[in-house]
């Protein structure tokens, strides 16, 4: 969700960008329940130099902001959340089923509509400007995002569709899709993951209709922004929206995970949305953040054409929910095509309980790589992106284990520990050695580092 930029990490633009022209064949995702189709990962290496990337039927000229890699583009169009019997599809269908049955409109039809085929290619205006994210905000940097060029990018969150859907006249909707962020490498982080966005808007009558003597209550006032509300909202309206939101999410989590979970709420405030909340749930004594939510910024709602309404929004990560619900230990498994993984989720109905049976735990192979950094413009995500591009999902984790500054030259050295482990088979030392050597060569060539190999 746009309000939760707290969860986005500041990384650095990778020079491992596309060749002058990379052609990716994909499918439009405008239909509501489009089926998933694979996108070939063999890119046109010898394509003519047109300085553009072709993606999902459109060409995007490259510029100094272009930093999306071939590895990332090979994921576009996979649509795991629409692949029947995939664990992400199961989670999506469970949430959708809950909302369809729990919230019914005046005509007896589901109140919330669902959009799970929206294109992951969005404009910078959709991803940031429409959500009132300041120009100077760190979340806009190339270090955090995958840009096709200065104007287009792979969405960093499903919040990129909030404004358009509200502007189309919708008051209650769920938007589901794959999102893309440059990030660290470990068993819970992956540069592509899936989110579900929820939005609900209320008119004055809808919000206060069940309040005793609520005829005189109003949504808006001329006041001051505080830690508890925006300047245009009445406190009564904010409290009711907050109560409704917490009730909706608590019911959802209880329905998915059962009555045994504990829920707590943490108020957290950001420079462009007040108030905002985090939801955390407890499993076996461990608190886990799975949701972020809050009262929507009224300026966003107004600009989208719903000036007479107030609303809430939430965002949740489908991988995080599926890992908890099904005990899936490694986020890379969601991209597995191994039948031993996939067949475990072929169930007769979406509410069938599934407990993931781990594949054989293959031994890790560990190698370190050290190098002098080229300049102050380098960041760790440069190296993470490069390692992903070269080794793909053979890398389980990358950790910066040592950082050294030479006392005389002031040059900075990084040492990274790379843990190689294939989720489906045993890796050989020779295989890992070749991959590790390729990463060393690529780091020197693409990042300009000075190897200490």
XYZ file of C-alpha atoms in Angstrom, residues 14 18 44 57 72 112 183 208 234 342 352 356 366 380 396 398 442:
17
model
C 22.010 -1.604 -11.149
C 18.847 -4.390 -20.620
C 16.611 -11.579 -28.384
C 2.868 -5.455 -26.771
C 13.036 -9.365 -13.883
C -16.453 -5.347 -3.491
C 15.507 -5.672 -2.462
C -23.468 7.333 10.088
C -14.249 15.316 11.710
C 2.708 -27.700 -7.089
C -9.138 -27.172 2.099
C 3.303 -27.922 2.919
C 28.817 -21.014 0.637
C 24.355 -3.032 -1.981
C 19.290 -18.516 -1.250
C 23.418 -12.795 0.234
C 30.241 -9.454 -13.988
